[in-house]
């Protein structure tokens, strides 16, 4: 069990399936930015794929 502040576009399928639930009846909005930070000079293919994926997801949310 736990709680997280997560943009709904990242967890849409999980919300629809019921594997995650939103405990609030109103959405939480924020004007803050999100930052993706990683160390320079470290090669990690899994981290690269994650970074690419999260950037594409964010772009898709902007287009919606």
Coordinates of C-alpha atoms in Angstrom, one line a residue:
X1 CA 0.0 0.0 0.0
X2 CA 1.1 3.5 -0.6
X3 CA 0.3 6.9 -2.1
X4 CA 1.8 8.9 -4.9
X5 CA 1.2 12.2 -6.7
X6 CA 1.2 11.1 -10.3
X7 CA -0.1 12.7 -13.5
X8 CA -3.1 10.7 -14.6
X9 CA -1.8 10.3 -18.1
X10 CA 0.9 8.0 -16.7
X11 CA -1.5 5.7 -15.0
X12 CA -4.7 5.8 -17.1
X13 CA -4.8 2.1 -17.9
X14 CA -4.2 1.2 -14.2
X15 CA -7.0 3.6 -13.1
X16 CA -9.4 2.1 -15.7
X17 CA -8.6 -1.5 -14.6
X18 CA -8.9 -0.7 -11.0
X19 CA -5.4 -1.8 -10.1
X20 CA -4.9 1.8 -8.9
X21 CA -7.5 4.1 -7.4
X22 CA -7.7 7.9 -7.0
X23 CA -8.6 8.7 -3.4
X24 CA -9.7 12.3 -4.2
X25 CA -12.9 13.3 -6.1
X26 CA -11.2 16.3 -7.6
X27 CA -8.0 16.4 -9.7
X28 CA -4.8 17.9 -8.2
X29 CA -3.4 20.5 -10.6
X30 CA 0.0 22.1 -10.5
X31 CA 1.9 24.7 -12.5
X32 CA 5.2 23.1 -11.4
X33 CA 7.5 21.4 -13.8
X34 CA 8.8 17.9 -13.6
X35 CA 12.6 17.2 -14.1
X36 CA 14.3 14.1 -15.2
X37 CA 17.8 14.0 -13.7
X38 CA 20.5 11.4 -14.5
X39 CA 24.3 11.2 -14.1
X40 CA 26.6 12.2 -16.9
X41 CA 28.9 9.6 -18.4
X42 CA 26.9 6.6 -17.1
X43 CA 25.7 4.2 -19.8
X44 CA 22.6 2.4 -18.7
X45 CA 20.4 1.2 -21.6
X46 CA 17.4 0.6 -19.3
X47 CA 17.7 4.1 -17.9
X48 CA 17.9 5.5 -21.5
X49 CA 14.8 3.6 -22.5
X50 CA 12.9 4.9 -19.5
X51 CA 14.0 8.5 -20.2
X52 CA 12.9 8.2 -23.8
X53 CA 9.6 6.7 -22.7
X54 CA 8.8 9.3 -20.1
X55 CA 9.6 12.2 -22.5
X56 CA 7.3 10.7 -25.1
X57 CA 4.5 10.2 -22.6
X58 CA 4.8 13.8 -21.5
X59 CA 4.8 15.0 -25.1
X60 CA 1.6 13.0 -25.7
X61 CA 0.0 14.6 -22.7
X62 CA 0.8 18.0 -24.0
X63 CA -0.9 17.2 -27.3
X64 CA -4.1 15.9 -25.6

